Tab-separated table of C-alpha atoms in Angstrom:
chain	number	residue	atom	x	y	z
T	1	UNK	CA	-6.307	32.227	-19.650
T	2	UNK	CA	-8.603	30.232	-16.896
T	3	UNK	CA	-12.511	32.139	-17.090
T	4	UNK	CA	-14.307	31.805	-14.441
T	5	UNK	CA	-18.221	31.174	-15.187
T	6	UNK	CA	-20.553	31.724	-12.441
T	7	UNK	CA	-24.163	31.330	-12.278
T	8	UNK	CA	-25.883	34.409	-12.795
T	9	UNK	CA	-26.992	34.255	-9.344
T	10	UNK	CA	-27.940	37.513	-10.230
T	11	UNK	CA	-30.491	36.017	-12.176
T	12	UNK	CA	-32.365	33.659	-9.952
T	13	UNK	CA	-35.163	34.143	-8.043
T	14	UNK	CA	-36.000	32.775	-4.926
T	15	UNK	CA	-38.841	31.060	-6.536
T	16	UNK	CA	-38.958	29.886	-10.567
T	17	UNK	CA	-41.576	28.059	-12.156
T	18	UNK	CA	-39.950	26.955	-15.942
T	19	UNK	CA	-42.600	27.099	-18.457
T	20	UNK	CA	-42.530	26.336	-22.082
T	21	UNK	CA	-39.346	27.193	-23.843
T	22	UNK	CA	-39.432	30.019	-27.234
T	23	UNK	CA	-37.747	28.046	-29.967
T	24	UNK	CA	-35.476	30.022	-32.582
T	25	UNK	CA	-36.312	29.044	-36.314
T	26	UNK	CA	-33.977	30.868	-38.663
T	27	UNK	CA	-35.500	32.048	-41.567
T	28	UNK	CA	-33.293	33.872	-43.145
T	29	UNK	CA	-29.738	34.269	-43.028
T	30	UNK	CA	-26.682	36.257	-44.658
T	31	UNK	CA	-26.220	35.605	-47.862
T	32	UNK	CA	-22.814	33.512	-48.205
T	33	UNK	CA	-22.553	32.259	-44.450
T	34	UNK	CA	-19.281	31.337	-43.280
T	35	UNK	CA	-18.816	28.024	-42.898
T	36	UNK	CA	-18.342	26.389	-39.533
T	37	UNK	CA	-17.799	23.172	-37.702
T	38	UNK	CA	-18.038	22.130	-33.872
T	39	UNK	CA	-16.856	19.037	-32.912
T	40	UNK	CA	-18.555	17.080	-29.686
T	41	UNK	CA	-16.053	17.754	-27.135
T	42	UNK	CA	-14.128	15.297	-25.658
T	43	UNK	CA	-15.346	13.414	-21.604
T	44	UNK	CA	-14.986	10.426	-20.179
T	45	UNK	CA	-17.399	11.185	-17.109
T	46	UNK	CA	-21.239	10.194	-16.390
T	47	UNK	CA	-23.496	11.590	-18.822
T	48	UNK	CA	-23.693	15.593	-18.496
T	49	UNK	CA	-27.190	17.275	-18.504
T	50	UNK	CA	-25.887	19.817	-21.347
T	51	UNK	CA	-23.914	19.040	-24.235
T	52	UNK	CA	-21.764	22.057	-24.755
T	53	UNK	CA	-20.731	22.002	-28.154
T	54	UNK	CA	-24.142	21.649	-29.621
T	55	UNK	CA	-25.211	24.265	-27.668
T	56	UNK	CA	-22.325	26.229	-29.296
T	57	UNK	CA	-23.101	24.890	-32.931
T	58	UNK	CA	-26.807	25.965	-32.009
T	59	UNK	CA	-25.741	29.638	-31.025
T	60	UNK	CA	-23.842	30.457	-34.173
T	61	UNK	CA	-25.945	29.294	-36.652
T	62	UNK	CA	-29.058	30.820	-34.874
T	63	UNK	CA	-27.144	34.399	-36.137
T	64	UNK	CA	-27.241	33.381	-39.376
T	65	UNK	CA	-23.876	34.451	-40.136
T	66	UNK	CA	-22.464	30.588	-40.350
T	67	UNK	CA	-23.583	27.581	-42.061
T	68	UNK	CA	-23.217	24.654	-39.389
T	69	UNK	CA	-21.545	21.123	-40.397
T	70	UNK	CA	-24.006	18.196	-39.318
T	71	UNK	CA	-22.361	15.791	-36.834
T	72	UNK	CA	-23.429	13.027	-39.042
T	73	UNK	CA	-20.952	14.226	-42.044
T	74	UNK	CA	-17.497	14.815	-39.849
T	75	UNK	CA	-14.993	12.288	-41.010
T	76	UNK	CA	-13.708	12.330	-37.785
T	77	UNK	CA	-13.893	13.884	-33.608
T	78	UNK	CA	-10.662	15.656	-32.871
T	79	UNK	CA	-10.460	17.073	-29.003
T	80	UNK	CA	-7.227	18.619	-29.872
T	81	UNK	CA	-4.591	19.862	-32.516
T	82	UNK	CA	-2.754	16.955	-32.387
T	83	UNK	CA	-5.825	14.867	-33.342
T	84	UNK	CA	-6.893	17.170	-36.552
T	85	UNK	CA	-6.128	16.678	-40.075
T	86	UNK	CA	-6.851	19.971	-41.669
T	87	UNK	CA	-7.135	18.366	-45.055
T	88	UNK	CA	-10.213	16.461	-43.920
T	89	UNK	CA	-11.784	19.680	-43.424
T	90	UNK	CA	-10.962	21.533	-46.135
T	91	UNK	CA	-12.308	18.680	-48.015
T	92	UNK	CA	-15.494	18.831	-45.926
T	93	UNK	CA	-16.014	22.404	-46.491
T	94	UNK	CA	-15.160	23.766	-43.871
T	95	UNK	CA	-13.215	27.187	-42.966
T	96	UNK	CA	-13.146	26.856	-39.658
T	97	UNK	CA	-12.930	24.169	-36.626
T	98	UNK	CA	-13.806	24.160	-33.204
T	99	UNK	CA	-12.757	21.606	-30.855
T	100	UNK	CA	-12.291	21.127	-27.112
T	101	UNK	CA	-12.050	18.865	-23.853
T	102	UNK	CA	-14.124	18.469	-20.691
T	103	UNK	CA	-11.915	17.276	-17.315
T	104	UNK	CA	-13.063	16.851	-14.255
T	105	UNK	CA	-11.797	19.451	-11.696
T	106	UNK	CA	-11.268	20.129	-7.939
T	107	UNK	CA	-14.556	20.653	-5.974
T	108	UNK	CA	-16.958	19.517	-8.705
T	109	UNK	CA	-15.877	21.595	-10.799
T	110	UNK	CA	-15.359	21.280	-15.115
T	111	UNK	CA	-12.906	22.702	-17.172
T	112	UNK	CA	-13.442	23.070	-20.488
T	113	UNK	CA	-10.744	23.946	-23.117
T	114	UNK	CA	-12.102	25.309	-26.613
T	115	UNK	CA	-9.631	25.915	-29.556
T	116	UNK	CA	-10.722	27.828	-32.529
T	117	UNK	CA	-8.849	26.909	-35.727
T	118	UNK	CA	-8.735	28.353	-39.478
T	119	UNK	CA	-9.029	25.116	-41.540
T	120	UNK	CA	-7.475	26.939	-44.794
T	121	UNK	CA	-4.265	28.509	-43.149
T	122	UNK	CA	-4.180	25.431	-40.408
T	123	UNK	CA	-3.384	28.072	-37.546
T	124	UNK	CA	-4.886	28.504	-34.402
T	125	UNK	CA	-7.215	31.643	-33.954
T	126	UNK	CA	-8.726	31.254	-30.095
T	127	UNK	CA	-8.201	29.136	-27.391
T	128	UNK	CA	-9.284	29.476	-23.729
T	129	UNK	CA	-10.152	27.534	-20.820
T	130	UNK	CA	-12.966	27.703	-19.438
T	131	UNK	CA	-14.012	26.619	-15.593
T	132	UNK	CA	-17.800	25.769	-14.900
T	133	UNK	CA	-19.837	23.187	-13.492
T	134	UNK	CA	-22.218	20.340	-13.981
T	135	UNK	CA	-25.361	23.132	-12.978
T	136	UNK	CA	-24.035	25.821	-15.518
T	137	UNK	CA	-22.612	24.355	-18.615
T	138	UNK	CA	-25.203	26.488	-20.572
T	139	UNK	CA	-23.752	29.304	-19.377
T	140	UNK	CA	-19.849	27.647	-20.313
T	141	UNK	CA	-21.248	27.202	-23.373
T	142	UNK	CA	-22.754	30.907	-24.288
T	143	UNK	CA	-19.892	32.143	-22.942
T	144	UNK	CA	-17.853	30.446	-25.744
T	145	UNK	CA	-20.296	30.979	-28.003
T	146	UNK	CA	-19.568	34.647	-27.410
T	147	UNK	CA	-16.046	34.455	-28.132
T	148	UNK	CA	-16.029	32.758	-31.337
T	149	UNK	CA	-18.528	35.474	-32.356
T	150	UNK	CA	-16.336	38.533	-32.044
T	151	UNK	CA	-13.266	36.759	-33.254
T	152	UNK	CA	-14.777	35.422	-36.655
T	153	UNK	CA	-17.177	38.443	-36.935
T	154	UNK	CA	-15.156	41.492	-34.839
T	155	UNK	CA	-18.998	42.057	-32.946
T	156	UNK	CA	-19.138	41.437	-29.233
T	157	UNK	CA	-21.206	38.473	-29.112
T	158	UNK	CA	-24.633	38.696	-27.207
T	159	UNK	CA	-25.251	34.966	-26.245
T	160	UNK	CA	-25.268	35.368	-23.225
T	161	UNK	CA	-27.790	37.848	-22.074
T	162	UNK	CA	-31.294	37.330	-21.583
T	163	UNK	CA	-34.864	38.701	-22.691
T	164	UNK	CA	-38.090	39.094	-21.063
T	165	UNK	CA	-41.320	38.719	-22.795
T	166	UNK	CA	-44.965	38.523	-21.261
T	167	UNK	CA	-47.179	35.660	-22.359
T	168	UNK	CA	-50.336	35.435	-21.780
T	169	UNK	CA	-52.731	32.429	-22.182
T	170	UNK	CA	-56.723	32.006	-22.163
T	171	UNK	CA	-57.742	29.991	-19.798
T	172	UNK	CA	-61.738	30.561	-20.275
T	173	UNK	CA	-63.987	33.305	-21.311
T	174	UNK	CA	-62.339	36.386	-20.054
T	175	UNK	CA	-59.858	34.518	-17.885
T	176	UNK	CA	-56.432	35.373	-19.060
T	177	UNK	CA	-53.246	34.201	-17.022
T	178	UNK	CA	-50.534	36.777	-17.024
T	179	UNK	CA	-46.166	35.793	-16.907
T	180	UNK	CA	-43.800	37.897	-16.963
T	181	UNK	CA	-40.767	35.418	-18.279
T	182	UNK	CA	-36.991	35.900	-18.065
T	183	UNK	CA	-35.002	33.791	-20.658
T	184	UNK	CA	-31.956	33.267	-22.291
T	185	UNK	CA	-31.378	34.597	-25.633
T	186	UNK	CA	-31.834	31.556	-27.002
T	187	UNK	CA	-35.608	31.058	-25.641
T	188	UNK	CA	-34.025	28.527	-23.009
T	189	UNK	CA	-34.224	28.208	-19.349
T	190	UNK	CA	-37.497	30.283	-18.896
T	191	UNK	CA	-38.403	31.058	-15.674
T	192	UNK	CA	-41.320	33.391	-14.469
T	193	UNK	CA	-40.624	36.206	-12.631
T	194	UNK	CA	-44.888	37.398	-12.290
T	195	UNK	CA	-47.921	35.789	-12.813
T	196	UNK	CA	-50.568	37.657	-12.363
T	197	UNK	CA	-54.453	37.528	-13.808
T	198	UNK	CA	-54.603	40.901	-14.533
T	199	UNK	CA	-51.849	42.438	-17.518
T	200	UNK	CA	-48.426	42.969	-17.596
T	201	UNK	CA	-46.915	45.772	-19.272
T	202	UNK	CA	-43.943	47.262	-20.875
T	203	UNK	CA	-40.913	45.227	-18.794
T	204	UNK	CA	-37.222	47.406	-19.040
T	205	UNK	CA	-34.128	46.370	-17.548
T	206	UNK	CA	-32.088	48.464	-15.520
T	207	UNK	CA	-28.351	49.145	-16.928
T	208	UNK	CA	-26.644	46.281	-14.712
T	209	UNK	CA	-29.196	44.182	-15.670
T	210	UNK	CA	-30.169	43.708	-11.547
T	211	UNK	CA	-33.544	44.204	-11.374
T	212	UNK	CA	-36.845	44.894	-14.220
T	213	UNK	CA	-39.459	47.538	-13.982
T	214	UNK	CA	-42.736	47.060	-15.347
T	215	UNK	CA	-46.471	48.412	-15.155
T	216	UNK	CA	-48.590	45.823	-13.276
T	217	UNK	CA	-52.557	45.872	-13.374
T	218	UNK	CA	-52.880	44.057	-10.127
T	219	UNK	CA	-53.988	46.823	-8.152
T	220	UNK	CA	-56.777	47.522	-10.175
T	221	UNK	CA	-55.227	50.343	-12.332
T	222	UNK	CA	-51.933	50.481	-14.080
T	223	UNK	CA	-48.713	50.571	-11.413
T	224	UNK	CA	-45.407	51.105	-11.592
T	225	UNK	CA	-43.509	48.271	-10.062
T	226	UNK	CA	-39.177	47.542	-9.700
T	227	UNK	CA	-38.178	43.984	-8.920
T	228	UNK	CA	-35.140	42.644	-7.753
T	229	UNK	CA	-34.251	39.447	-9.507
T	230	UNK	CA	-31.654	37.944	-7.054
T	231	UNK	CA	-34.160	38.349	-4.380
T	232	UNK	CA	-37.580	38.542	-5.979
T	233	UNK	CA	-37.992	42.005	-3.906
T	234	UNK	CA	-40.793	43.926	-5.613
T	235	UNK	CA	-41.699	47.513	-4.945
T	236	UNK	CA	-44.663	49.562	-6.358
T	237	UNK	CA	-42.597	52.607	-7.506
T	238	UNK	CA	-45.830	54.896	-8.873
T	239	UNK	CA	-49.243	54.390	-8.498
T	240	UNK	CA	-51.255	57.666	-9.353
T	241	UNK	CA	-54.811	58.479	-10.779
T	242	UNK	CA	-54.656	57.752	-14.184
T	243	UNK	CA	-52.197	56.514	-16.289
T	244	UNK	CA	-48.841	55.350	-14.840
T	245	UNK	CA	-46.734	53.328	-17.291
T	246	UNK	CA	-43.797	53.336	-19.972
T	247	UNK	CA	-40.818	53.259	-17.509
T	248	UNK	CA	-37.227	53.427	-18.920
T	249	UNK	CA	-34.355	53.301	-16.916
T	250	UNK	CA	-31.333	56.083	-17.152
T	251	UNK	CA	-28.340	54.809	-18.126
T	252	UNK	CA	-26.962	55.097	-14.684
T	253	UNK	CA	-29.416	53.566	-13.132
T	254	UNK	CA	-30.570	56.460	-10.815
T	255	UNK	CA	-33.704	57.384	-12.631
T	256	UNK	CA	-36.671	56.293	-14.094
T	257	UNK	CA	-38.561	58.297	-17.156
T	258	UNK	CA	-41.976	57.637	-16.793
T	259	UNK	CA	-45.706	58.580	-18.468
T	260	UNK	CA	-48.430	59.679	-15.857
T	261	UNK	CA	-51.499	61.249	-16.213
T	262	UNK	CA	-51.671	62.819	-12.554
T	263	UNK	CA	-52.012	66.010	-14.163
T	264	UNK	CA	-54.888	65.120	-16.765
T	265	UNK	CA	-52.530	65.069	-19.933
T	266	UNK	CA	-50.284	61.877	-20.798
T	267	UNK	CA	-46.851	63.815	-20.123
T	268	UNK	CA	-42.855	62.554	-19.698
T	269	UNK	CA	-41.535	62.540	-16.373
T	270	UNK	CA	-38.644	61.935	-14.404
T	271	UNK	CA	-38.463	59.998	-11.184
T	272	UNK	CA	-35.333	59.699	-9.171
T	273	UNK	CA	-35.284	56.489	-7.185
T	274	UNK	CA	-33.290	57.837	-4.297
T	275	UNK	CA	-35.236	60.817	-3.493
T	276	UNK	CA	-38.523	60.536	-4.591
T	277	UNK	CA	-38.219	63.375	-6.532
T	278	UNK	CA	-40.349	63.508	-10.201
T	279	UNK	CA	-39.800	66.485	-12.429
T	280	UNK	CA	-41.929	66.686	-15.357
T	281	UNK	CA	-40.608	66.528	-19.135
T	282	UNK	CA	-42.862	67.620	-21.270
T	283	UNK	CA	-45.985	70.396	-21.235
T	284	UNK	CA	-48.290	69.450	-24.688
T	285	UNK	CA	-51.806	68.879	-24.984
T	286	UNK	CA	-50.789	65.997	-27.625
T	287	UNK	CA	-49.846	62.589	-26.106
T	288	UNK	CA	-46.618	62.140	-25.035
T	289	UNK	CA	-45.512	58.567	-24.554
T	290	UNK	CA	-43.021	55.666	-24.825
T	291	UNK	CA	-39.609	57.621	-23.186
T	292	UNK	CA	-36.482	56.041	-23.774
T	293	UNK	CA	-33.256	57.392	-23.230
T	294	UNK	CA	-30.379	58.324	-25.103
T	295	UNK	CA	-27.003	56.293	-24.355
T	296	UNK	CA	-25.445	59.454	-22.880
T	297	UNK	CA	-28.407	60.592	-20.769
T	298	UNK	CA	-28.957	63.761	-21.887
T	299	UNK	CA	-31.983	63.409	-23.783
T	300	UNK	CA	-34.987	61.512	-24.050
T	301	UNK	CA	-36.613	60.219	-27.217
T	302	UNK	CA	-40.756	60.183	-26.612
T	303	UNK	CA	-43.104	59.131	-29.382
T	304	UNK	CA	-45.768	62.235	-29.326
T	305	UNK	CA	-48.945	62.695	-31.440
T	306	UNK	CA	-48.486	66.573	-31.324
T	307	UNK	CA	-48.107	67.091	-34.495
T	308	UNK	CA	-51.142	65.411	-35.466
T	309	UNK	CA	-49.770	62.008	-35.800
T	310	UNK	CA	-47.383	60.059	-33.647
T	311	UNK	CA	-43.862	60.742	-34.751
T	312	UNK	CA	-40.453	60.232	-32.334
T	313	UNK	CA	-39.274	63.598	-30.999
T	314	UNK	CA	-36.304	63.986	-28.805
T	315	UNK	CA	-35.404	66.549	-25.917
T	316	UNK	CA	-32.137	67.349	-24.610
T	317	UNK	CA	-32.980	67.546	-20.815
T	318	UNK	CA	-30.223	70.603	-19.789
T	319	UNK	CA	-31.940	72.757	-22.231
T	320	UNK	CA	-35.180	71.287	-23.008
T	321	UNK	CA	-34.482	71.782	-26.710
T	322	UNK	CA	-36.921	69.560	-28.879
T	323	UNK	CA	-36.400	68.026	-31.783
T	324	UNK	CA	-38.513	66.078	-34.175
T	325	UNK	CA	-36.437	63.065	-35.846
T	326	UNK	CA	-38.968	60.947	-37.611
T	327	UNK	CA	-40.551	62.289	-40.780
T	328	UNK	CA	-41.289	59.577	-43.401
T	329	UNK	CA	-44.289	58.102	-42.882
T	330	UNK	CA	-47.884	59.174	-41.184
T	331	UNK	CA	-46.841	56.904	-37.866
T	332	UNK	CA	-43.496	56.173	-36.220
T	333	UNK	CA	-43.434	55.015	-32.566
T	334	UNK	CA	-41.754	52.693	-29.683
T	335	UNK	CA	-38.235	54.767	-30.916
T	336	UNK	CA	-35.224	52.690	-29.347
T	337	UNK	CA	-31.382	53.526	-30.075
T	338	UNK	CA	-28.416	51.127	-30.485
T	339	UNK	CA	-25.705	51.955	-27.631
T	340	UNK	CA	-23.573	53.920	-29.872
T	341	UNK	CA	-26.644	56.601	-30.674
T	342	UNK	CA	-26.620	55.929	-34.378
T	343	UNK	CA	-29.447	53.781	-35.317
T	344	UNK	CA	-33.220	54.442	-33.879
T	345	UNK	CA	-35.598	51.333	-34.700
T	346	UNK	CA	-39.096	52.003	-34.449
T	347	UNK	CA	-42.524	50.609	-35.428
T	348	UNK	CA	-43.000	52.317	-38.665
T	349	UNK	CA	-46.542	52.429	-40.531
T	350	UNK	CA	-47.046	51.986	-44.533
T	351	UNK	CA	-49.806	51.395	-46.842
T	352	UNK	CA	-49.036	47.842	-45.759
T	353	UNK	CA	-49.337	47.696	-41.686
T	354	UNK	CA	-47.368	48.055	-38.799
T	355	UNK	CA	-43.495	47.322	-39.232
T	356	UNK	CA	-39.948	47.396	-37.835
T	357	UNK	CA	-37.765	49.516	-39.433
T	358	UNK	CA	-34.954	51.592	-38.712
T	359	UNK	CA	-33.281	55.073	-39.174
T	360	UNK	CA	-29.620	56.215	-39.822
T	361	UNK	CA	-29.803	59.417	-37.316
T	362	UNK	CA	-26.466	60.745	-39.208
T	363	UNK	CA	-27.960	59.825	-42.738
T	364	UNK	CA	-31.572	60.259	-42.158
T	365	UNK	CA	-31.980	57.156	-44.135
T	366	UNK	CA	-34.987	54.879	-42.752
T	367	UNK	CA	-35.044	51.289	-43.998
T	368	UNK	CA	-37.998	48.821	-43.629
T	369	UNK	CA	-36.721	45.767	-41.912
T	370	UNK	CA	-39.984	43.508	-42.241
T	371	UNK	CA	-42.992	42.670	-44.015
T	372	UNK	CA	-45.774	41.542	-41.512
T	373	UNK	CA	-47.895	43.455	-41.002
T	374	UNK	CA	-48.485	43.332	-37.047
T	375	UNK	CA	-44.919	44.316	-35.802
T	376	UNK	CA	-44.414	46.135	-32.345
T	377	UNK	CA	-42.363	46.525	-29.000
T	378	UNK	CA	-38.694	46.277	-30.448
T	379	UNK	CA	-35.627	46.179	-28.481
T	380	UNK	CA	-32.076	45.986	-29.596
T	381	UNK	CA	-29.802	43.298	-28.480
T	382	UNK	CA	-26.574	45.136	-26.323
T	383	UNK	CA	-23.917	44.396	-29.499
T	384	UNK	CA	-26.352	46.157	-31.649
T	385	UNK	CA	-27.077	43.562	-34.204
T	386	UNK	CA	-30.364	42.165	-33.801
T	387	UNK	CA	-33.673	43.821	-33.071
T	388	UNK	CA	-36.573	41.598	-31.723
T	389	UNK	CA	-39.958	42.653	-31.651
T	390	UNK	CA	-43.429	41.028	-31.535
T	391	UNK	CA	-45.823	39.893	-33.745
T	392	UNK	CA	-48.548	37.609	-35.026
T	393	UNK	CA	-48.044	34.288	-36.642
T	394	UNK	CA	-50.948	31.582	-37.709
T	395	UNK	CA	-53.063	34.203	-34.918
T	396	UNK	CA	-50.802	34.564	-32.241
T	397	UNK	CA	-48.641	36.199	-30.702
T	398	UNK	CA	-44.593	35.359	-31.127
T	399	UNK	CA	-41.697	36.987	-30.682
T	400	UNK	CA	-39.344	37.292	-34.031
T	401	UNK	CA	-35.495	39.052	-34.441
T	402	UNK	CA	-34.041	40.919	-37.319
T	403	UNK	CA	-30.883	42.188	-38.241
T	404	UNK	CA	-30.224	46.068	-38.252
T	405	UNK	CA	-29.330	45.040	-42.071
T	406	UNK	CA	-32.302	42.952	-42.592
T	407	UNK	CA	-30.028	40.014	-43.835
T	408	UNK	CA	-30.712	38.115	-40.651
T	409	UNK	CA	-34.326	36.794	-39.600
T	410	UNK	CA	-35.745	34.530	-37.148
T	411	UNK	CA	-38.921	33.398	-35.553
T	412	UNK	CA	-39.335	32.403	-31.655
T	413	UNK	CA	-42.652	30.181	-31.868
T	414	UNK	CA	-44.111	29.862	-27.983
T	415	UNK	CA	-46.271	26.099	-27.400
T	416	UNK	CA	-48.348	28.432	-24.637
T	417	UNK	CA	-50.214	31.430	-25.540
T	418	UNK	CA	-49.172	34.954	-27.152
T	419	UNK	CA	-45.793	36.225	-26.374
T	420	UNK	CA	-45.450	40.107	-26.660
T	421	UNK	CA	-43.369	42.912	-24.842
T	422	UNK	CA	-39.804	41.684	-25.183
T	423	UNK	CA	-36.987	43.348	-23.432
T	424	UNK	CA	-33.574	42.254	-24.425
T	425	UNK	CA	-31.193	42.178	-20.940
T	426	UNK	CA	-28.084	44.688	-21.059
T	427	UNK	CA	-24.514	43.062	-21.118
T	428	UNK	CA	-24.711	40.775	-17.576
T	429	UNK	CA	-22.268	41.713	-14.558
């Protein structure tokens, strides 16, 4: 089957300034990985900006499900299954091989075709070409990356989405510069969407993964701004006395849960985009804060302090039923659920710190997924199987990822500044 990959021109903004890239450090992975090798593919055109199959290799062992052969120990560079001898492999170590072939196509295009291959039972499990170009081979190469995921694993493979993360670097005394930063999942290709001198706040994607909304400072108080990203069209959405922040989009797009003040009480409201029309939530002296929504739009999990400490409550919207669902522990906050409505991850306080953990809403059971001390802002990759959230390393700020299991850890180091506030992109259109 011939794939068509595009440039997310839904992605691009009429202006990008690249910056310094994150760069993923494993630290921990599963505990028998599979083993996995990617051979260079073959090309016999002018050097290509991107080499797709270490991209590829990259990708997979980043999850920390596969252990990744080294270029330097493959006996030999097969481009197809005429070229392989499986006993090579299996002497290698290897349980599975993936090799493929660049040609040059019609109107500058590339094809690329990728075969997947179980070394042990010397069958063929995936193959696909792929069509692409000189400009987007990244792309090609996530998208492959992808597929070899959910056929080795049976997970729909997240590489490639993006995140956004705000950084934010000291230039002097009390001279901060501000980015808002759209990347791929991988830390590459980071563009900035803002940059501001005043902060940037709490960045959410809407469900097609079209446009961001975020609380800007630029205006002298907190704002509530929505920003087209094929365009770079910005619009301030809410800009009231007090407090306007926390925005979460509805999982059809047509609403935004926000937190205002207006009244004189932190409270959960609802704005919808078309009409103007905002309906208040909640009615609590406490602090209500931090709405997210559930996958079916229904409800909306809040973190609120109103029962004397800040715990995750959720309300069914139809019938304004509340209920409180986090009870272990004096402080649970930032609640976010996986798509299917099972798992909530939150920042969880012990005796210890601030941490990422998360609860089993059918079991109740709440699991601790880290051990610094510093952990905030998670988000959930779209496949479910990777939270990342930020926190401090050597005294800054950095973005890190952890599996909903805990097996799986890594660290995203930034060369510029503190990173905080990531946002991990939906599934792309």
């Amino acid at each position: 089957m011939v794939k068509q990959v595009l440039l997310g021109v839904v992605l691009l903004l009429s202006s990008i300034v690249v910056r310094a890239e994150l760069l993923i450090q494993v630290t921990q992975g599963v505990d028998a990985p599979t083993p996995v090798a990617v051979v260079p593919f073959g090309w016999d055109g002018e050097l290509l900006s991107d080499d797709i199959a270490t991209i590829v290799s990259e990708d997979l062992g980043r999850s920390g499900f596969f252990k990744m052969m080294k270029r330097e120990n493959m006996l030999s560079t097969p481009h197809s299954k005429e070229q392989i001898f499986f006993r090579d492999w299996r002497v290698s170590g290897s349980d599975y091989l993936v090799v493929g072939r660049l040609l040059p196509a019609a109107n500058g295009q590339i094809t690329a075709t990728v075969e997947l291959y179980d070394v042990l039972k010397e069958q063929l499990v995936w193959s696909e070409t792929v069509n692409g170009n000189s400009a987007n081979l990244r792309d090609v190469a996530h998208y492959i990356s992808d597929q070899i995921f959910q056929q080795l694993t049976g997970i729909k493979g997240a590489f490639s989405t993006r995140v956004v993360y705000v950084t934010a670097e000291m230039l002097g005394k009390n001279n901060y510069r501000y980015r808002l930063q759209m990347a791929d999942s991988d830390g590459a290709r980071p563009r900035t969407i803002l940059e501001s001198k005043e902060p940037i706040l709490s960045p959410t994607w809407s469900k097609d993964g079209s446009k961001l909304a975020y609380v800007s400072f630029e205006s002298t108080r907190p704002s509530i701004y929505v920003q087209h990203l094929a365009t770079g069209q910005r619009q301030r959405i809410q800009s009231f006395k007090g407090l306007n922040g926390a925005p979460a989009w509805s999982p059809n797009g047509d609403k935004l849960a926000l937190v205002l003040s207006k009244d004189g009480n932190p409270e959960i409201y609802v704005l919808t985009l078309a009409t103007g029309q905002l309906d208040r939530i909640t009615r609590h002296y406490g602090i209500d804060t931090e709405p997210t929504w559930a996958p079916d739009g229904e409800s909306l999990l809040f973190t609120s302090d109103r029962g004397g400490m800040p715990q995750i409550y959720s309300l069914h919207l139809p019938t304004r039923d509340l209920k409180r669902l986090t009870f272990e522990g004096r402080y649970n906050s930032r609640g976010r659920l996986t798509q299917d409505g099972r798992f909530l991850t939150m920042v969880h306080q012990d005796s210890s710190g601030f941490h990422i953990a998360v609860q089993d809403l059918k079991t109740g059971r709440l699991d601790i997924l880290t051990s610094t001390g510093l952990d905030e802002s998670p988000t959930i990759a779209p496949n479910g199987s990777i939270i990342l959230y930020a926190t401090k390393k050597g005294g800054r700020g950095v973005l890190a990822g952890v599996s909903l299991d805990g097996r799986v850890r890594f660290t995203m180091p930034n060369t510029r500044g503190d990173v905080r506030e990531p946002a991990w992109s939906p599934y792309l259109q």
